[in-house]
Coordinates of C-alpha atoms in Angstrom, one line a residue:
T1 CA 80.5 -55.5 -8.1
T2 CA 77.7 -53.4 -9.5
S3 CA 77.4 -49.7 -8.5
L4 CA 74.4 -48.0 -6.9
G5 CA 71.6 -47.6 -9.4
Y6 CA 72.8 -50.6 -11.4
Y7 CA 72.3 -54.3 -11.1
S8 CA 73.6 -57.5 -12.8
S9 CA 71.7 -60.6 -13.6
S10 CA 74.3 -62.7 -11.8
F11 CA 77.2 -62.2 -9.4
A12 CA 79.5 -63.4 -12.0
S13 CA 78.4 -61.0 -14.7
I14 CA 80.5 -58.0 -15.5
I15 CA 77.6 -56.3 -17.4
Q16 CA 75.9 -53.6 -15.2
T17 CA 72.3 -52.8 -16.2
P18 CA 71.0 -49.4 -15.1
A19 CA 67.7 -49.4 -13.1
S20 CA 64.9 -48.6 -15.5
L21 CA 62.2 -45.9 -15.3
G22 CA 59.9 -46.5 -12.4
H23 CA 62.6 -48.6 -10.6
Y24 CA 65.7 -48.1 -8.5
V25 CA 68.7 -49.9 -7.0
D26 CA 69.9 -48.7 -3.6
S27 CA 72.7 -51.1 -2.9
T28 CA 75.9 -52.4 -4.6
G29 CA 76.2 -55.8 -6.0
A30 CA 72.5 -56.0 -6.7
T31 CA 71.2 -58.7 -9.1
S32 CA 67.8 -57.1 -9.6
Q33 CA 66.1 -53.7 -9.5
Q34 CA 63.3 -52.7 -7.2
T35 CA 59.9 -51.3 -8.2
C36 CA 58.7 -47.9 -7.1
L37 CA 55.6 -48.2 -4.9
A38 CA 52.3 -46.6 -5.7
G39 CA 52.5 -43.0 -4.5
T40 CA 56.0 -42.6 -5.9
Y41 CA 57.6 -42.6 -9.3
Q42 CA 61.0 -42.4 -11.1
N43 CA 61.4 -40.6 -14.4
Q44 CA 65.1 -41.3 -14.8
T45 CA 67.3 -44.5 -15.2
A46 CA 70.1 -45.6 -12.9
Q47 CA 68.5 -44.1 -9.8
T48 CA 68.9 -45.2 -6.2
S49 CA 65.4 -44.2 -4.9
C50 CA 61.9 -43.2 -6.0
I51 CA 60.4 -39.7 -5.8
D52 CA 57.2 -39.0 -3.8
T53 CA 54.4 -37.6 -5.9
N54 CA 53.9 -33.8 -5.4
P55 CA 50.7 -32.3 -4.0
G56 CA 48.2 -32.2 -6.8
Y57 CA 49.6 -35.5 -8.3
Y58 CA 49.4 -39.2 -7.7
T59 CA 50.5 -42.6 -8.9
S60 CA 48.0 -45.4 -8.5
S61 CA 50.3 -48.4 -9.4
A62 CA 53.8 -49.6 -8.8
G63 CA 56.6 -48.9 -11.2
S64 CA 55.3 -45.5 -12.4
P65 CA 57.7 -43.5 -14.6
E66 CA 55.8 -40.3 -14.2
Q67 CA 53.4 -38.7 -11.6
I68 CA 49.9 -38.2 -12.8
P69 CA 48.2 -34.8 -12.3
C70 CA 44.8 -34.8 -10.6
S71 CA 42.1 -34.3 -13.2
N72 CA 39.6 -31.4 -13.1
G73 CA 37.1 -32.0 -10.4
S74 CA 39.6 -33.5 -8.0
Y75 CA 42.6 -32.4 -5.9
Q76 CA 45.3 -33.7 -3.6
P77 CA 46.8 -31.5 -0.8
S78 CA 49.4 -34.2 0.2
S79 CA 52.5 -35.8 -1.4
A80 CA 53.1 -39.5 -1.9
E81 CA 49.5 -40.2 -2.6
I82 CA 47.9 -43.0 -4.7
S83 CA 44.8 -41.2 -5.7
C84 CA 43.1 -37.8 -5.8
I85 CA 40.1 -36.5 -3.8
L86 CA 36.9 -35.6 -5.5
S87 CA 35.7 -32.1 -4.8
S88 CA 32.9 -32.2 -2.2
P89 CA 29.3 -30.8 -2.8
G90 CA 29.4 -27.0 -2.5
N91 CA 32.9 -26.9 -4.0
Y92 CA 34.7 -27.4 -7.3
V93 CA 38.1 -27.8 -9.0
S94 CA 38.5 -26.2 -12.4
M95 CA 42.2 -26.9 -13.0
P96 CA 44.3 -30.1 -13.3
A97 CA 47.0 -30.8 -10.6
S98 CA 45.1 -28.8 -8.0
T99 CA 46.1 -29.0 -4.3
S100 CA 42.8 -27.7 -3.0
Q101 CA 39.1 -27.4 -3.9
I102 CA 37.4 -24.0 -4.3
P103 CA 34.2 -23.1 -2.4
C104 CA 31.2 -22.0 -4.4
T105 CA 30.6 -18.3 -3.8
P106 CA 27.2 -16.8 -2.7
G107 CA 24.9 -16.8 -5.7
N108 CA 26.2 -20.3 -6.8
Y109 CA 25.8 -23.8 -5.6
Q110 CA 26.9 -27.4 -6.3
P111 CA 24.9 -30.4 -5.2
F112 CA 27.4 -33.0 -6.5
S113 CA 31.0 -34.0 -5.9
G114 CA 33.8 -34.1 -8.4
R115 CA 32.6 -31.0 -10.3
V116 CA 34.6 -28.5 -12.3
S117 CA 32.4 -25.5 -11.7
C118 CA 29.4 -24.3 -9.6
I119 CA 25.9 -23.7 -10.9
D120 CA 24.4 -20.2 -10.9
A121 CA 21.2 -19.9 -8.9
S122 CA 18.4 -19.8 -11.4
P123 CA 15.8 -16.9 -11.7
G124 CA 13.4 -17.1 -8.7
N125 CA 16.1 -18.6 -6.5
Y126 CA 19.2 -17.6 -4.6
S127 CA 22.0 -19.0 -2.5
S128 CA 23.2 -16.7 0.3
L129 CA 26.1 -18.6 1.7
P130 CA 29.5 -19.9 0.4
Q131 CA 29.8 -23.6 -0.3
S132 CA 26.0 -23.9 -0.8
I133 CA 24.9 -27.4 -2.0
S134 CA 21.5 -26.1 -3.2
Q135 CA 19.6 -23.0 -4.2
T136 CA 16.7 -21.6 -2.2
P137 CA 13.4 -20.4 -3.8
C138 CA 12.4 -16.8 -3.1
D139 CA 9.7 -16.6 -0.5
V140 CA 6.3 -15.1 -1.2
G141 CA 6.5 -11.4 -1.3
S142 CA 9.9 -11.5 -3.0
Y143 CA 11.3 -12.3 -6.5
Q144 CA 14.6 -12.6 -8.4
P145 CA 14.7 -12.0 -12.2
N146 CA 18.4 -12.7 -12.6
T147 CA 20.7 -15.7 -12.3
G148 CA 23.6 -16.1 -9.9
Q149 CA 22.1 -14.0 -7.1
F150 CA 22.7 -14.2 -3.4
R151 CA 19.4 -12.7 -2.3
C152 CA 15.9 -12.0 -3.5
I153 CA 14.2 -8.6 -4.1
E154 CA 11.3 -7.6 -2.0
A155 CA 8.1 -6.8 -3.9
S156 CA 7.9 -3.0 -4.3
L157 CA 5.0 -0.8 -3.3
G158 CA 1.9 -1.3 -5.4
H159 CA 3.1 -4.9 -6.3
F160 CA 2.9 -8.4 -4.9
V161 CA 4.3 -11.9 -5.3
A162 CA 1.9 -14.7 -4.3
T163 CA 4.1 -17.8 -4.9
N164 CA 7.5 -19.1 -3.9
G165 CA 10.3 -19.1 -6.4
S166 CA 9.0 -16.3 -8.5
S167 CA 11.2 -14.5 -11.1
F168 CA 8.9 -11.4 -11.3
Q169 CA 6.6 -9.2 -9.3
V170 CA 3.0 -8.5 -10.3
P171 CA 1.4 -5.0 -10.3
C172 CA -1.8 -4.5 -8.3
I173 CA -4.8 -4.4 -10.7
L174 CA -7.2 -1.6 -11.0
G175 CA -9.4 -1.3 -7.9
T176 CA -6.6 -2.6 -5.6
Y177 CA -3.4 -1.1 -4.1
Q178 CA -0.5 -2.1 -1.8
P179 CA 1.2 0.4 0.6
S180 CA 3.7 -2.1 2.0
P181 CA 6.8 -3.8 0.5
S182 CA 7.2 -7.6 0.5
S183 CA 3.5 -8.3 0.1
S184 CA 1.9 -11.5 -1.2
S185 CA -1.4 -9.8 -2.2
C186 CA -3.1 -6.4 -2.8
L187 CA -5.7 -4.6 -0.9
D188 CA -9.2 -3.8 -2.3
A189 CA -10.0 -0.1 -2.4
E190 CA -12.3 0.6 0.5
P191 CA -15.7 2.3 0.2
G192 CA -15.1 6.0 -0.3
Y193 CA -12.0 5.3 -2.4
F194 CA -11.0 4.2 -5.9
V195 CA -7.8 3.1 -7.7
D196 CA -7.6 3.9 -11.4
V197 CA -4.0 3.0 -12.2
L198 CA -2.0 -0.3 -12.2
G199 CA 0.6 -0.8 -9.5
S200 CA -0.7 1.8 -7.1
P201 CA 0.8 2.1 -3.6
S202 CA -2.4 3.9 -2.4
A203 CA -6.1 4.4 -2.9
F204 CA -7.5 7.8 -3.9
P205 CA -10.3 9.4 -1.9
C206 CA -13.6 10.5 -3.4
D207 CA -13.8 14.3 -3.4
F208 CA -16.0 16.6 -1.4
G209 CA -19.6 16.3 -2.6
T210 CA -19.2 12.7 -3.7
Y211 CA -19.3 9.3 -2.1
N212 CA -18.8 5.6 -2.9
P213 CA -20.5 2.8 -1.1
N214 CA -18.6 0.1 -2.9
S215 CA -15.2 -1.5 -2.5
S216 CA -12.7 -2.3 -5.3
S217 CA -13.7 0.7 -7.4
S218 CA -11.4 1.3 -10.4
S219 CA -12.5 4.8 -11.5
N220 CA -13.4 8.2 -10.1
L221 CA -16.6 7.7 -11.9
D222 CA -17.5 5.3 -9.2
C223 CA -17.7 8.3 -6.8
L224 CA -21.3 9.3 -6.9
D225 CA -22.5 12.9 -6.7
A226 CA -24.5 13.6 -3.5
D227 CA -28.2 13.8 -4.4
E228 CA -30.4 16.9 -4.2
G229 CA -31.3 17.3 -0.5
H230 CA -28.0 15.7 0.5
Y231 CA -24.4 16.6 0.9
V232 CA -20.9 15.1 1.6
D233 CA -18.6 17.3 3.6
V234 CA -15.5 15.0 3.9
L235 CA -13.1 13.3 1.6
A236 CA -13.4 9.5 1.1
S237 CA -17.0 9.2 2.3
P238 CA -18.8 5.9 1.8
S239 CA -22.2 7.6 2.1
Q240 CA -24.0 10.8 1.6
L241 CA -25.6 12.8 4.5
I242 CA -29.2 14.2 4.4
C243 CA -30.0 17.8 4.9
Q244 CA -31.6 18.5 8.2
L245 CA -34.7 20.6 9.1
G246 CA -34.2 24.2 8.3
T247 CA -31.7 23.4 5.5
Y248 CA -32.0 22.4 1.8
Q249 CA -29.9 21.7 -1.2
P250 CA -31.3 22.1 -4.8
N251 CA -28.1 20.8 -6.5
T252 CA -26.2 17.5 -6.8
G253 CA -22.6 17.0 -5.8
Q254 CA -22.5 19.5 -3.0
A255 CA -20.4 19.6 0.2
T256 CA -22.9 21.5 2.4
C257 CA -26.6 22.3 2.7
I258 CA -28.1 25.8 2.5
Y259 CA -29.8 27.5 5.4
A260 CA -33.4 28.5 4.8
D261 CA -33.6 32.3 4.3
S262 CA -35.6 34.5 6.6
G263 CA -39.2 34.4 5.4
Y264 CA -38.8 30.8 4.5
F265 CA -38.7 27.4 6.2
V266 CA -37.8 23.7 5.6
H267 CA -40.0 21.4 7.6
I268 CA -38.7 18.0 6.2
I269 CA -35.2 16.4 6.1
G270 CA -33.6 15.8 2.7
S271 CA -35.4 18.8 1.1
F272 CA -34.2 20.3 -2.2
I273 CA -36.3 23.4 -1.8
Q274 CA -37.2 26.0 0.9
N275 CA -40.8 27.0 1.4
P276 CA -42.1 30.6 1.7
C277 CA -44.0 31.5 4.8
E278 CA -47.7 31.8 3.9
I279 CA -49.6 35.1 4.2
G280 CA -50.5 35.5 7.8
T281 CA -47.2 34.1 8.9
Y282 CA -43.6 35.3 9.0
Q283 CA -40.1 34.1 10.0
P284 CA -37.4 36.7 11.0
Q285 CA -34.6 34.1 11.3
T286 CA -32.7 31.8 9.0
A287 CA -32.4 28.0 9.1
Q288 CA -35.9 27.5 10.6
S289 CA -38.3 24.6 10.2
G290 CA -41.5 26.7 10.5
C291 CA -43.1 30.2 10.5
Y292 CA -44.7 32.3 13.2
E293 CA -48.4 33.3 13.0
A294 CA -48.9 37.0 13.0
D295 CA -49.6 38.2 16.5
E296 CA -52.8 40.0 17.7
G297 CA -52.5 43.6 16.6
Y298 CA -50.5 42.6 13.5
Y299 CA -51.0 41.1 10.1
V300 CA -48.8 39.7 7.2
S301 CA -50.2 40.3 3.7
S302 CA -47.5 38.8 1.5
I303 CA -45.7 35.4 1.3
A304 CA -42.1 34.9 2.4
S305 CA -42.3 37.7 4.9
N306 CA -39.6 38.0 7.5
Q307 CA -41.6 40.4 9.6
Q308 CA -45.2 41.2 10.6
T309 CA -46.9 44.6 10.1
P310 CA -48.5 46.4 13.1
C311 CA -52.0 47.8 12.9
L312 CA -51.8 51.6 12.8
I313 CA -52.6 53.9 15.7
G314 CA -56.4 54.2 16.0
T315 CA -56.9 50.6 14.9
Y316 CA -56.6 47.2 16.6
N317 CA -56.8 43.5 15.8
P318 CA -57.9 40.9 18.3
S319 CA -57.0 37.9 16.0
I320 CA -53.9 36.0 15.2
A321 CA -52.6 35.0 11.7
S322 CA -54.3 37.9 10.0
T323 CA -53.5 38.3 6.3
S324 CA -54.6 41.9 5.5
S325 CA -54.7 45.4 6.9
D326 CA -58.4 45.0 6.6
S327 CA -58.1 42.9 9.8
C328 CA -57.2 46.0 11.7
I329 CA -60.5 47.5 13.1
L330 CA -61.1 51.2 13.6
A331 CA -61.6 52.1 17.2
D332 CA -65.3 52.7 18.0
S333 CA -66.6 56.1 18.9
G334 CA -66.1 56.6 22.6
H335 CA -62.9 54.5 22.3
F336 CA -59.3 55.0 21.2
V337 CA -56.1 53.2 20.3
E338 CA -53.0 55.2 21.2
S339 CA -50.2 52.8 19.8
E340 CA -49.4 50.6 16.9
G341 CA -49.9 46.9 17.0
S342 CA -52.7 47.0 19.5
S343 CA -54.9 44.0 20.1
S344 CA -57.8 45.9 21.7
Q345 CA -59.3 49.4 21.9
R346 CA -59.7 51.4 25.1
M347 CA -62.8 53.2 26.4
C348 CA -62.6 57.0 27.0
S349 CA -62.4 57.7 30.7
E350 CA -64.8 59.7 32.7
G351 CA -64.7 63.4 31.7
T352 CA -63.6 62.6 28.2
Y353 CA -65.3 61.6 25.0
Q354 CA -64.7 60.7 21.4
P355 CA -67.3 61.2 18.7
S356 CA -65.2 59.7 15.9
E357 CA -64.0 56.2 14.9
G358 CA -60.4 55.4 14.5
S359 CA -59.1 57.9 17.1
E360 CA -55.8 57.7 19.0
S361 CA -57.1 59.6 22.0
C362 CA -60.2 61.0 23.7
I363 CA -61.2 64.7 24.1
D364 CA -61.9 66.3 27.5
S365 CA -65.5 67.1 28.0
P366 CA -66.5 70.8 28.2
E367 CA -67.5 72.0 31.7

């Protein structure tokens, strides 16, 4: 009788044959050996059973003398298996005889099954989750210059990104700026401003005394000096202001207008000069738009006068706007003028007389 692990070709035979590789004999007196099933193997002779394949291995056919390791890109977590499992999208297997697949990490992705590695996200793209099956393009306003990244970089101040999937940001050109991050475009410099550098986060104001009516200006030379007769008293002005009545400005690029001096006047807006009061007129105050005519009893004999001159005692002047002391008239005989700046003479009262002209009083008559 044959022993376990052995068989004889006939009951009468005394020759015992050991079970060959990939086979077994599990009873005495056997006349044949049995074949190991797929999912098992036997790597020794004269055995009474087969061995289940280990996790990470398989046998796909009966009578296998060895278990076969799962190849790269596949795995097997169970024993006694007839095949391996391909890694699923978003995963990979880089080693033979693996019992599990490895998830792609953020920054990588894998759209296919049965792969030995993951793919780095390309510039302009990212993958933010583990086991990603695809990369995602960066949104407008963001970019990514590197490979294998899990997020995008927001466009910095003074820069923009106008398209999806960009690997770079773009600086704002001259005449434009951007004060906010993650922007898809730049802003034109407003009137009153300019931008003379690339990638600026802000626009620069025109200075006092200058203005700029245009947008998108790229130089401080675009800020215009205020004209004569005009001024700019604020920063970043889109326009100049006109000097009002009583003021003037003879220079360009000024922040204020000048008050007309006493003895002078400015009677039109936007003037670059002040005008002297004519003879016969005067102006005691500043910032005026006209002059006063000399009153009765007074005269003004020079231009740009800030006061009128009274006629002397003993003289009078009944007219206005007089231009000379010759306008002051001597009091007639029989009359008098007792104070300066008189517009008329007075007659001597009863009991008095005055034989001379230009007198300041009368004389009592003799009894």
